[in-house]
Coordinates of C-alpha atoms and ligand atoms in Angstrom, one line a residue:
X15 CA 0.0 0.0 0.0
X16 CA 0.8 3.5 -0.1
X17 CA 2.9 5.0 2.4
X18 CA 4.0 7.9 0.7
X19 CA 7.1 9.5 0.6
X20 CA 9.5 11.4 -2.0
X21 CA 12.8 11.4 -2.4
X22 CA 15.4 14.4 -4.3
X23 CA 17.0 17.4 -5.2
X24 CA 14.9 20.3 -5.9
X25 CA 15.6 23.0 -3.9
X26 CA 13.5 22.5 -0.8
X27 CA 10.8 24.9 0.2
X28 CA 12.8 26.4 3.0
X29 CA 15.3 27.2 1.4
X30 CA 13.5 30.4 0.2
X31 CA 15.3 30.5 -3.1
X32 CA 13.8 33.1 -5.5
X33 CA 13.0 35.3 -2.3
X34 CA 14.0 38.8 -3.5
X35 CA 14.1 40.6 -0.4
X36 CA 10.4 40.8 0.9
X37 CA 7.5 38.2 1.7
X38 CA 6.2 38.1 -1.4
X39 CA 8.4 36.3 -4.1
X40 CA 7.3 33.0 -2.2
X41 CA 10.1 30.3 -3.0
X42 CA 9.7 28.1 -6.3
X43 CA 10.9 24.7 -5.4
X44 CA 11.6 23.7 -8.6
X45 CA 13.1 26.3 -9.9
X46 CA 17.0 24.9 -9.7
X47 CA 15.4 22.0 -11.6
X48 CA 16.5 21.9 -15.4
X49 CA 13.6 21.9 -17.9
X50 CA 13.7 18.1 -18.2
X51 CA 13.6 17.2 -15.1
X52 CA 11.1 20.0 -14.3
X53 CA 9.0 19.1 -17.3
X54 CA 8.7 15.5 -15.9
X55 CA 7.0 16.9 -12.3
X56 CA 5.4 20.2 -12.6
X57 CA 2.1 18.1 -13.6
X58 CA 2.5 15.5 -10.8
X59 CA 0.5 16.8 -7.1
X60 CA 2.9 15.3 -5.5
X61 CA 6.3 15.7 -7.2
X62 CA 5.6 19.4 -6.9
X63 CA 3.8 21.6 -3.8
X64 CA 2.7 24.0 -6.6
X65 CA 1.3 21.2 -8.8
X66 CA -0.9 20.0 -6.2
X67 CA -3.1 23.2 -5.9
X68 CA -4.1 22.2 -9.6
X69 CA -3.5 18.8 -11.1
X70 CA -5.1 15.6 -9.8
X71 CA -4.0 12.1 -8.9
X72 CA -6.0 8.4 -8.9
X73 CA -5.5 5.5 -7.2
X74 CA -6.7 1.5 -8.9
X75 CA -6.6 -0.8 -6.3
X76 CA -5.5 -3.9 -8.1
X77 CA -2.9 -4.9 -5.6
X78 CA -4.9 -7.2 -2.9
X79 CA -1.5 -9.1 -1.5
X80 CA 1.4 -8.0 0.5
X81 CA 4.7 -9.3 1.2
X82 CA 5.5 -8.1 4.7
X83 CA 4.0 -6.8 7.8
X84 CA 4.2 -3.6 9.1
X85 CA 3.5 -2.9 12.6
X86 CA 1.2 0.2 11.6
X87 CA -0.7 -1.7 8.7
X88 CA -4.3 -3.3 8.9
X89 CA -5.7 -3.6 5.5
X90 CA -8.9 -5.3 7.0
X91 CA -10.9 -2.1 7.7
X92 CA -12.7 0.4 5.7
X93 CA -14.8 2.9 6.2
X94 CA -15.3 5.5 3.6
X95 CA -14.5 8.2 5.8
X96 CA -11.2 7.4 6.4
X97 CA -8.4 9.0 4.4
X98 CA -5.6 6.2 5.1
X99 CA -3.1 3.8 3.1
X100 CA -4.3 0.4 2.6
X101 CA -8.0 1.4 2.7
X102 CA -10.3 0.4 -0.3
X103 CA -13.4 -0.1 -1.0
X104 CA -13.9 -2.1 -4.1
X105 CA -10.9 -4.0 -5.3
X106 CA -10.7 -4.4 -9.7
X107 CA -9.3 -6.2 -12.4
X108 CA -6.8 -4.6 -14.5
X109 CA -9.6 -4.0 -16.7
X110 CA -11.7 -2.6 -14.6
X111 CA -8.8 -0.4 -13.1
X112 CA -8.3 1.1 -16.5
X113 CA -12.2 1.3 -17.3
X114 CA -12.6 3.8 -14.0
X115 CA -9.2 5.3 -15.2
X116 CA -10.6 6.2 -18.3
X117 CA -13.9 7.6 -17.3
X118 CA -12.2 9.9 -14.1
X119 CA -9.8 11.4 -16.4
X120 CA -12.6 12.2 -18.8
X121 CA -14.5 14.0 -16.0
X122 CA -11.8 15.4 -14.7
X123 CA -9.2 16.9 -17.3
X124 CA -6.6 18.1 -15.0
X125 CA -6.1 14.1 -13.4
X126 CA -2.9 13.8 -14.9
X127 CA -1.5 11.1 -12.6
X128 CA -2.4 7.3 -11.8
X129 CA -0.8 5.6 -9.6
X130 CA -1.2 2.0 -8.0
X131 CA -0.4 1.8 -4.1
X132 CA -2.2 -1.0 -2.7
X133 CA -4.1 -1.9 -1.2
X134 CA -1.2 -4.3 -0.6
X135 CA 2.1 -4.0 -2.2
X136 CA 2.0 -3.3 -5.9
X137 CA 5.5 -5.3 -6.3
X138 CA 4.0 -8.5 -4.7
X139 CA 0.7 -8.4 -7.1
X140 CA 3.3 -7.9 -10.1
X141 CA 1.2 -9.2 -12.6
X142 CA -2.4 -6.9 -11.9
X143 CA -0.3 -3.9 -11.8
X144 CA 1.7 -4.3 -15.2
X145 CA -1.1 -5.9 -17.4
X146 CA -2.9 -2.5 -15.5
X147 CA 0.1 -0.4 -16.8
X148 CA 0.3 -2.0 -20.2
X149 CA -3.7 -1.6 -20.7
X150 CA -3.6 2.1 -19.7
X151 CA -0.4 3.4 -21.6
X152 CA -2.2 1.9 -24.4
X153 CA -4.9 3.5 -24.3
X154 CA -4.3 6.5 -22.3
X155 CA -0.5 7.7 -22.9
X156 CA -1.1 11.4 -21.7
X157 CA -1.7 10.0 -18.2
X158 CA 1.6 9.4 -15.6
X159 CA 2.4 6.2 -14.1
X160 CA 3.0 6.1 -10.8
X161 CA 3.4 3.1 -8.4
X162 CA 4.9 3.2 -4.4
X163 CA 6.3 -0.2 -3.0
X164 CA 7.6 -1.4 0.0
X165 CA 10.9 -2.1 -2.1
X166 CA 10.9 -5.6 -1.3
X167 CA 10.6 -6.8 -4.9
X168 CA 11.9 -3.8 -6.2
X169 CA 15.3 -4.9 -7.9
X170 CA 13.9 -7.6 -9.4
X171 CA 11.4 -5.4 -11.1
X172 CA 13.6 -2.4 -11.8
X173 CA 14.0 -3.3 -15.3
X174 CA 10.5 -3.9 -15.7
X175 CA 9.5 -0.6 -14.5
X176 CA 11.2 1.3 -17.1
X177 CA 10.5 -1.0 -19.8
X178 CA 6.5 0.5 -19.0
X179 CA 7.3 3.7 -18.5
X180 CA 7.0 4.5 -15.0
X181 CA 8.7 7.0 -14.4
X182 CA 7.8 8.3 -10.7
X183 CA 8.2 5.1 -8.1
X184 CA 7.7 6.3 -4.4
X185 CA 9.8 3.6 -2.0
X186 CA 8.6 3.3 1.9
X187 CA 12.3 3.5 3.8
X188 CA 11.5 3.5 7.9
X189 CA 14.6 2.8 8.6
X190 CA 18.7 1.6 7.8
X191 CA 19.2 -0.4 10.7
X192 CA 18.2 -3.7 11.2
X193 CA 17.5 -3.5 15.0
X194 CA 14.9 -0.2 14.8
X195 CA 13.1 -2.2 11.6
X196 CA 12.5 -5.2 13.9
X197 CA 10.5 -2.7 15.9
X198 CA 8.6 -1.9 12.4
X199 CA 8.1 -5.0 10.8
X200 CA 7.4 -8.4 12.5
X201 CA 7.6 -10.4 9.7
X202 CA 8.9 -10.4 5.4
X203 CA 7.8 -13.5 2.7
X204 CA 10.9 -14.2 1.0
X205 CA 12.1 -17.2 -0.9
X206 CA 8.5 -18.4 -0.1
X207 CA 10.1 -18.7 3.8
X208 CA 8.2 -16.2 6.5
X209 CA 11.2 -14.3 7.9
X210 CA 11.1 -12.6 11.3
X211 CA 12.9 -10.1 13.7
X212 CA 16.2 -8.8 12.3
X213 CA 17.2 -10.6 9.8
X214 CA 13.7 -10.1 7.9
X215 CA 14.5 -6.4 8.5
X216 CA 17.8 -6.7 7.0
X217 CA 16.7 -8.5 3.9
X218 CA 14.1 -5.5 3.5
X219 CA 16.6 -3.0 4.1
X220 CA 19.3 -4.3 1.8
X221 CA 16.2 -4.6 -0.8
X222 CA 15.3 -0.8 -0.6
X223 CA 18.8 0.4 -1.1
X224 CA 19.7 -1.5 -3.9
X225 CA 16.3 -0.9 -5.5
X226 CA 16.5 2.9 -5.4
X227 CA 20.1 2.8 -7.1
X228 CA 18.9 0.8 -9.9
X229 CA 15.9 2.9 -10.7
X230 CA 18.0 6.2 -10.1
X231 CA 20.8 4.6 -12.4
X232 CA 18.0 4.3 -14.9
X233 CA 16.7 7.8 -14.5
X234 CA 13.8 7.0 -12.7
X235 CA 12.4 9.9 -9.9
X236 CA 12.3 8.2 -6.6
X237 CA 10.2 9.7 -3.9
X238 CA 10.9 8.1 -0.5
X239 CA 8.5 8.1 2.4
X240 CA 9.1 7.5 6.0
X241 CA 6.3 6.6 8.8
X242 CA 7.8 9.0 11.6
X243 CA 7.1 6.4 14.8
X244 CA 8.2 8.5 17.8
X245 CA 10.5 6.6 20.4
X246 CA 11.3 3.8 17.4
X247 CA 12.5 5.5 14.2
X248 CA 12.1 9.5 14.8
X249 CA 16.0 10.5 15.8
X250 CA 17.0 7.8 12.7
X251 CA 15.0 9.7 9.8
X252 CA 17.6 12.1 9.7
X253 CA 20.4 9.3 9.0
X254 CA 17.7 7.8 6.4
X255 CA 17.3 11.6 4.6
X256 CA 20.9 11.6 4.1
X257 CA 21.5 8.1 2.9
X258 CA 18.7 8.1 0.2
X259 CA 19.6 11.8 -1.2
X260 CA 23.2 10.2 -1.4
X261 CA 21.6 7.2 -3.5
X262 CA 19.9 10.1 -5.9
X263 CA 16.5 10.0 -4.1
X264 CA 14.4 13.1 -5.7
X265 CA 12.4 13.9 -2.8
X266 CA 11.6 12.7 0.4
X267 CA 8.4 12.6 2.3
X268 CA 8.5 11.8 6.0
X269 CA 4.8 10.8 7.1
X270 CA 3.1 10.8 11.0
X271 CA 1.9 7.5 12.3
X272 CA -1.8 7.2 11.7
X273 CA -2.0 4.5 14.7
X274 CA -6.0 4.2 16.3
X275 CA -6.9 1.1 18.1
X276 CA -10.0 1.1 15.9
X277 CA -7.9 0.7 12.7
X278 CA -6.4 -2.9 14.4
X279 CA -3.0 -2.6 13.6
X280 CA -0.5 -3.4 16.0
X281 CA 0.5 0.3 17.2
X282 CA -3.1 1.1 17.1
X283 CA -3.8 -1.9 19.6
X284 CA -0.5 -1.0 22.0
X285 CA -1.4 2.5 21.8
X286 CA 1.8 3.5 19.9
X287 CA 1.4 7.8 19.8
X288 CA 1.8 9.3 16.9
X289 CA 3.9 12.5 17.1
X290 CA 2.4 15.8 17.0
X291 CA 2.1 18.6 14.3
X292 CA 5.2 20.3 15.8
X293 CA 7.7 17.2 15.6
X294 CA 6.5 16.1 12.2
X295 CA 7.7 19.8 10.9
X296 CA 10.1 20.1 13.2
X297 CA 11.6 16.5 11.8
X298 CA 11.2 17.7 8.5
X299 CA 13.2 20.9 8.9
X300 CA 16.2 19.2 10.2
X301 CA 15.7 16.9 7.0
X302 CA 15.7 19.7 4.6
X303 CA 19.4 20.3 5.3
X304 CA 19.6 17.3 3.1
X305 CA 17.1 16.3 1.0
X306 CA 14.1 17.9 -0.8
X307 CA 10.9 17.4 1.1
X308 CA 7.1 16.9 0.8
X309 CA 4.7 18.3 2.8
X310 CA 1.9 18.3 1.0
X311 CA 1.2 15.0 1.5
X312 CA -2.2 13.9 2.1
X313 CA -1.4 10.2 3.3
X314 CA -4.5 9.1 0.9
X315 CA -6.4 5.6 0.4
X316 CA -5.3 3.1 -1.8
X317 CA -8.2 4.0 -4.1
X318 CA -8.3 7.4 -3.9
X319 CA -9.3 9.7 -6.6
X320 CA -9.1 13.5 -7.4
X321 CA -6.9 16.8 -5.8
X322 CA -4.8 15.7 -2.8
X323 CA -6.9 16.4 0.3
X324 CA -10.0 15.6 -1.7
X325 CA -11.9 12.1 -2.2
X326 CA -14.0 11.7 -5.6
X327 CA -14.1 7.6 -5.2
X328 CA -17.6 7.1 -4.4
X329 CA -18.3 9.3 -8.1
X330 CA -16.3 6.4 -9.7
X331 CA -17.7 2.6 -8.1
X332 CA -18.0 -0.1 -10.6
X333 CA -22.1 0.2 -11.0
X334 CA -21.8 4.2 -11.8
X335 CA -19.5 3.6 -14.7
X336 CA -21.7 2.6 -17.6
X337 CA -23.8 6.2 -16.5
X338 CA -20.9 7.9 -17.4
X339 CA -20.6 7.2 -20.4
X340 CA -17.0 7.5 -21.6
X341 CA -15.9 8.8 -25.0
X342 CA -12.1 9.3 -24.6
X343 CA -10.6 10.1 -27.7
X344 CA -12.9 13.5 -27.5
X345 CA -11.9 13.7 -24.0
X346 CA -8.0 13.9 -24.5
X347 CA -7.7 16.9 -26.5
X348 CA -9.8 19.1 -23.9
X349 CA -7.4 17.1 -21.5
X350 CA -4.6 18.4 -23.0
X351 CA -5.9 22.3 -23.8
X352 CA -6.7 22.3 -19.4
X353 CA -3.0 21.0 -18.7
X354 CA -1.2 22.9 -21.3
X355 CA -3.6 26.4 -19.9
X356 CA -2.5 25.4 -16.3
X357 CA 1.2 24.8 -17.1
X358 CA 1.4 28.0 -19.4
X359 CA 0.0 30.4 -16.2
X360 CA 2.4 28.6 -13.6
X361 CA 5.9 29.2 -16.1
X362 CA 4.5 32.7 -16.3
X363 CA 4.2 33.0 -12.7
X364 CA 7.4 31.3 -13.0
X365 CA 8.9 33.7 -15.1
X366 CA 7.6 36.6 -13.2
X367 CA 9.9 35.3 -10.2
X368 CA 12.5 34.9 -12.1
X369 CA 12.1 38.8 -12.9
X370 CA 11.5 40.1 -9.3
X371 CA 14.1 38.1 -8.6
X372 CA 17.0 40.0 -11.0
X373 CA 15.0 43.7 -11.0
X374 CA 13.7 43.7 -14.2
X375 CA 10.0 44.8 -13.5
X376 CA 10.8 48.6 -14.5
X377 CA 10.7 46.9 -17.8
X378 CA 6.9 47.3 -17.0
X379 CA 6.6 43.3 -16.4
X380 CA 4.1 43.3 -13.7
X381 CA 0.2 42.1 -13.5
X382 CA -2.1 43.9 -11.3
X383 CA -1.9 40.3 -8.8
X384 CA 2.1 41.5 -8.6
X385 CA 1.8 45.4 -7.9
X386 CA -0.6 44.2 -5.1
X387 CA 1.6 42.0 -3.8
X388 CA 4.6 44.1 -4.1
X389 CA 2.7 47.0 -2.4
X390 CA 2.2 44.9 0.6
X391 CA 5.2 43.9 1.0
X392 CA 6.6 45.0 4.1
X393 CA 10.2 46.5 4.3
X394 CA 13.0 43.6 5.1
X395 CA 13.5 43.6 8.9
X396 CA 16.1 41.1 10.8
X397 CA 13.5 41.8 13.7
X398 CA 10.7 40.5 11.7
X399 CA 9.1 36.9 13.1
X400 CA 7.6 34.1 11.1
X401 CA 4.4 33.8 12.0
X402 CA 2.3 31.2 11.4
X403 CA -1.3 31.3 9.0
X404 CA -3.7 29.0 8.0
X405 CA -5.9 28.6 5.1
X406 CA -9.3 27.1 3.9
X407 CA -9.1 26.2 0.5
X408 CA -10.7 24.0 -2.2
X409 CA -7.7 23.9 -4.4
X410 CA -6.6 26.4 -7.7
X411 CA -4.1 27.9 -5.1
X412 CA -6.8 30.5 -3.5
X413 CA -8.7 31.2 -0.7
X414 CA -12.1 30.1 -1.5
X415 CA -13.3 28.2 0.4
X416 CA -15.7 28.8 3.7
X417 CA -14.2 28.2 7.5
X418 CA -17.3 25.9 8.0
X419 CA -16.9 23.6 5.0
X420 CA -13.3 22.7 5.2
X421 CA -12.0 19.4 6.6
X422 CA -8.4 21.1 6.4
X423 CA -6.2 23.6 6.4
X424 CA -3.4 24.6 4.8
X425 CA -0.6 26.3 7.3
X426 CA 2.4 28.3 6.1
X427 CA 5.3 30.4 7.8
X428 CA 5.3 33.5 6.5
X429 CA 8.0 36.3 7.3
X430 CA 9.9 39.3 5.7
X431 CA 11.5 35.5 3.5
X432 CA 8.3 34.9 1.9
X433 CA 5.3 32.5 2.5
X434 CA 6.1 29.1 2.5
X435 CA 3.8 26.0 3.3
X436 CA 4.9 23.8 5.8
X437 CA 1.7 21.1 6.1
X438 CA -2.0 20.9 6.2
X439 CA -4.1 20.1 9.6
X440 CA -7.3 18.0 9.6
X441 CA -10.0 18.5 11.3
X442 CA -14.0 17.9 11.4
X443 CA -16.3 19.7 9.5
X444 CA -17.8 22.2 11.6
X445 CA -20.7 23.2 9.0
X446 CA -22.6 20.3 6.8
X447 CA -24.0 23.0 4.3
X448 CA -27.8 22.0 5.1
X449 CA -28.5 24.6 7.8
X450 CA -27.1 22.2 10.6
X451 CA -23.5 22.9 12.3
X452 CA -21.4 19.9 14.0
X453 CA -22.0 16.3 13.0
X454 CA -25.0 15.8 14.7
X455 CA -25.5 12.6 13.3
X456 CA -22.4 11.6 15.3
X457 CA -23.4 13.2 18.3
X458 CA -20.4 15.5 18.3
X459 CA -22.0 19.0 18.9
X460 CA -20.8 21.8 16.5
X461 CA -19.5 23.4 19.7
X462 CA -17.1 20.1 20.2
X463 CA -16.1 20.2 16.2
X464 CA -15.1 23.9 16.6
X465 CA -13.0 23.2 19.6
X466 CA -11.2 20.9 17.7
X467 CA -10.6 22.5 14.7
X468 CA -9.1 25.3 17.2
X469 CA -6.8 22.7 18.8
X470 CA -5.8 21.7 15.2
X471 CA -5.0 25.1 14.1
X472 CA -2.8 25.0 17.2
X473 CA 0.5 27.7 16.7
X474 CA -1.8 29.4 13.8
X475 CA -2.0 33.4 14.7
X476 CA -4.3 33.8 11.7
X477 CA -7.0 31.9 9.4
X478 CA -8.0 33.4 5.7
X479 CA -11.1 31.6 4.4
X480 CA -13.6 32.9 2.1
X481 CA -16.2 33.2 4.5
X482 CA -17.0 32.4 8.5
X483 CA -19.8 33.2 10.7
X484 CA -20.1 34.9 13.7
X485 CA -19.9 32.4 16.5
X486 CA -16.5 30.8 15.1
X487 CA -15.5 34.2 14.8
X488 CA -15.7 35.5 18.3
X489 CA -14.6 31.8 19.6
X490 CA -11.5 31.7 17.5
X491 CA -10.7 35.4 18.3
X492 CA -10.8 34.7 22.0
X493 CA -8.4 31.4 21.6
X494 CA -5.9 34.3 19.9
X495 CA -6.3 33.4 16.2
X496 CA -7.2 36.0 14.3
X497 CA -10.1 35.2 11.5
X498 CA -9.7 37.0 8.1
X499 CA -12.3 36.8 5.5
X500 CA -11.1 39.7 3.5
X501 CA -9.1 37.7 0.8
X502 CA -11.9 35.6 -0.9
X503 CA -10.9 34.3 -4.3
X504 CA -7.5 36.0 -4.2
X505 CA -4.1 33.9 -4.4
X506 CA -2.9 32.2 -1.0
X507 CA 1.0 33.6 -1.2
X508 CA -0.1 36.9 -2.2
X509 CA -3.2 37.4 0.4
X510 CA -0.6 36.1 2.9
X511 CA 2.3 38.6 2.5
X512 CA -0.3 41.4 2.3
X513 CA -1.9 40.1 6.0
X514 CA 1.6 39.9 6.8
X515 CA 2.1 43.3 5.9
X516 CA -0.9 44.5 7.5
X517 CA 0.3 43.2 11.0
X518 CA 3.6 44.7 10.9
X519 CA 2.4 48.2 9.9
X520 CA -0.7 47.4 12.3
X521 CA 2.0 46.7 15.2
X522 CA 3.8 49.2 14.5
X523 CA 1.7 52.2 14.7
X524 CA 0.3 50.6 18.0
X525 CA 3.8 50.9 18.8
X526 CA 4.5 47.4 18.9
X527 CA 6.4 44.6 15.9
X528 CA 5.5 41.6 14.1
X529 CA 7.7 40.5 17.3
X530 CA 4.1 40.7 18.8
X531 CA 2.1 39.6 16.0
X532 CA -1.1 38.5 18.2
X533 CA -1.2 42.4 19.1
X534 CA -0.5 43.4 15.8
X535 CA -3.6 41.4 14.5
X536 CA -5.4 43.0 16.8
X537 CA -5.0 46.0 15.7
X538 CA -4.8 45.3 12.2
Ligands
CLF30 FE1 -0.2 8.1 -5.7 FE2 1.9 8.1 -4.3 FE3 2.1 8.3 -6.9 FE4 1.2 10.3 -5.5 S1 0.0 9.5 -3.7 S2 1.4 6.6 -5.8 S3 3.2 9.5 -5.4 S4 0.3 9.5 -7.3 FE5 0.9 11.5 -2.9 FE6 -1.1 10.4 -1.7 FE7 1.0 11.3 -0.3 FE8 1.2 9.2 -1.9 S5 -0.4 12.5 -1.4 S6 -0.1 9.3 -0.1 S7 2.7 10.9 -1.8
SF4_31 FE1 0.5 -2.7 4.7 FE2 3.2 -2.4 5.0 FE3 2.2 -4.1 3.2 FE4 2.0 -1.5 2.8 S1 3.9 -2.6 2.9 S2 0.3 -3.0 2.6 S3 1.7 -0.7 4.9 S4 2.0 -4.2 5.4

């Protein structure tokens, strides 16, 4: 199954390239890449942070069987609900798989990506998931391939990989050492033998490694992911980040625990924590030294289908197909005029950096979305503070959606460097739409749902959303987070810098910095 993660060596968010003095020119991660190499990911959501406010990925769950254990894996459960690895709800044939393919990226044009991650291990189903490669590329070759192993089979497939053309292959690496993977995964299959303890963990190990230097000798983008497990593997992921970059990784993308007793897996039953919001990002900054990373990832289901953070599945089951009635020839050339208009606004954007970033806008290179930004930008300060903002959002990189409908937000650090988005938060939703706040049906009281989101949001001095009403107004003001509905529809980096901006002029005429942002949104 799919336990995400992404390996490399674009530039990572935080290192702020392309800022150009003010918050503002937020950093474009792939903007050391050269055009090959960027060509190959800037339409992949989750190669590239920016890709994933626009483009779409699906999952076909072809891959029942797995050749391991791992000590946070229960493939038993579903519940529709539940964004996880490993969950499905309706397992297919390879033809099936490519039937649904078909019909979701004729509905939705800007899908540009399937990928198979479970709900076991893709590797250990080998045949399902090439005949369900070799049907699609046939019939589909504008769409990605994309598949994420436990790298236990991976050498012996390596070659077969490129043969097909998959070209993005995401490896789950917990861990180097033998003794901490013991901790992670009772038991391997290998050489039709069950293995245990250490040496199982050593075989699986040894099987990773040498898997992600073939594929990177043959060009292939690797993306590892890592399950942070505190107390077992967190202090080790940094050892990990540096050994993977070394062996040409692309990107890495280090993962919290999802561990409830309810799920059944081992950690959920022993009541293994998973670490909080602040160590994941905290992990991941000391990672970036090193290595590229994701953060945008949305740990989905096996089946999974639409933007990241989004679940179109149940649009999609077997018996809604025929309805749909799929006519993909026609659809592929609308598919390609929505990609080619997305791409052709984000190299402008692109470009536009590029030019703030070397002076060149006297040359009158500016759209009315940069003079607002620039005008907001405050004046660099080595007092300034990063402060942290969240934001509801449906996807297209803007604010638009309402505090009540979302089910997560988007949180970035934004300073005098620029804006830069460091994870998402879950949370309930606190407004079904129908006139009735709080899942009553649960029994959860909107009242509960908002305190929660609160707790979620925890750090977050601000929230932008398109809309919110009263009572989560006052109740988030009076837990110090300041709600802002003024930015509907407008772009998340540029909205942030200019709240930024706003607080630090707000601060300082009530005599006070952004070193006090919670009295500077106040005032502002
Ligand atoms: Fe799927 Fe994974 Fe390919 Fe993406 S997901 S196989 S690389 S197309 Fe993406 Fe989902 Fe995270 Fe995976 S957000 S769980 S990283
Ligand atoms: Fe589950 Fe691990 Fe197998 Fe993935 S590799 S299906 S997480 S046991």
């Amino acid at each position: 199954m799919d336990l995400p993660v992404l390996s490399h060596v674009a530039p990572t968010a935080s290192s702020g390239g392309g800022a150009a003095g003010g918050c503002g020119t937020a950093p474009d991660a792939l903007a050391h890449l050269p055009d090959h190499i960027r060509a190959r990911v800037q339409d992949h959501p989750c190669y590239s942070e920016k890709a994933h406010h626009y483009f779409a990925r699906m999952h076909v769950a072809v891959a029942p069987a797995c050749n391991i254990q791992c000590n946070y894996c229960n493939r038993k459960y579903d519940c529709t609900n539940e964004s996880r690895p490993g969950v499905v709800s309706e397992l297919l044939t390879p033809e099936q798989a490519v039937r649904k393919a078909l019909a979701v990226a004729a509905s939705i044009p800007q899908m540009t990506v399937l990928g198979i991650a479970g709900p076991g291990d893709p590797l250990a189903n080998p045949e399902r998931t090439f005949e369900t490669f070799r049907q699609l590329s046939a019939k589909a070759p504008d769409i990605k391939l994309c598949v994420s192993t436990n790298g236990l089979n991976l050498p012996h497939y390596a070659d077969e990989i490129t043969r097909h053309n998959i070209d993005h292959v995401t490896i789950t690496i917990n861990c180097l050492d033998p003794k901490i993977g013991a901790k992670i995964y009772p038991w391997i299959f290998w050489n039709n033998r069950r293995i245990r303890g250490e040496a199982a963990a050593a075989i699986l190990i040894r099987q990773q490694q040498k898997g992600l230097e073939m594929l990177t000798a043959r060009g292939v983008l690797v993306k590892v992911n890592s399950v942070l497990i505190p107390g077992v593997n967190d202090e080790h992921l940094k050892e990990v980040s540096k050994v993977v970059k070394a062996r040409g990784a692309f990107l890495h993308n280090v993962m919290p625990l999802i561990a409830e007793a309810e799920h059944g897996s081992y950690y959920g039953i022993m009541a293994q924590r998973s670490p909080t919001a602040a160590e994941l990002q905290a992990l991941q900054d000391e990672c970036a030294g090193d290595m590229a990373m994701m953060r945008h990832c949305r740990q989905c289901r096996a089946d999974a289908v639409g933007m990241l953070g989004e679940d179109r599945g149940a649009e999609f089951t077997l018996d809604k197909l025929d309805a749909l009635n799929v006519d993909y020839e026609s659809a592929m050339s609308r598919r390609k005029e929505v990609r080619s208009a997305i791409i052709e606004q984000l190299e402008s954007k692109r470009e536009m950096r590029g030019l703030l970033a070397t002076n060149e806008l006297a040359n009158g290179i500016r759209d009315s979305e940069e003079s607002a930004r620039l005008s907001s930008m405050p004046t660099p300060s080595s007092r300034s503070r990063s402060i942290l903002m969240a934001v509801a959002s449906t996807g297209h990189n803007l604010i638009n959606q309402h505090f009540g409908h979302a089910r997560e937000f988007l949180v970035y650090e934004v300073s005098n460097a620029g804006a830069r988005f460091i994870g998402h938060r879950k949370t309930d939703l606190y407004c079904s739409g129908n006139g009735q706040c709080g899942d009553e049906d649960g029994g959860v009281s909107a009242e509960t749902t908002l305190e929660r989101t609160i707790a979620a949001l925890e750090g977050c001095e601000v929230v932008l959303c398109s809309k919110i009403g009263y009572e989560p107004w006052s109740r988030l003001e009076q837990a110090g987070i300041q709600p802002n509905g003024e930015h509907a529809m407008e772009e998340i980096e540029a909205a942030l810098c200019s709240v930024y901006g706003e607080m630090e002029v707000a601060g300082k005429r009530a005599g006070k910095s952004a070193d006090n942002p919670a009295s500077a949104a106040k005032a502002a």
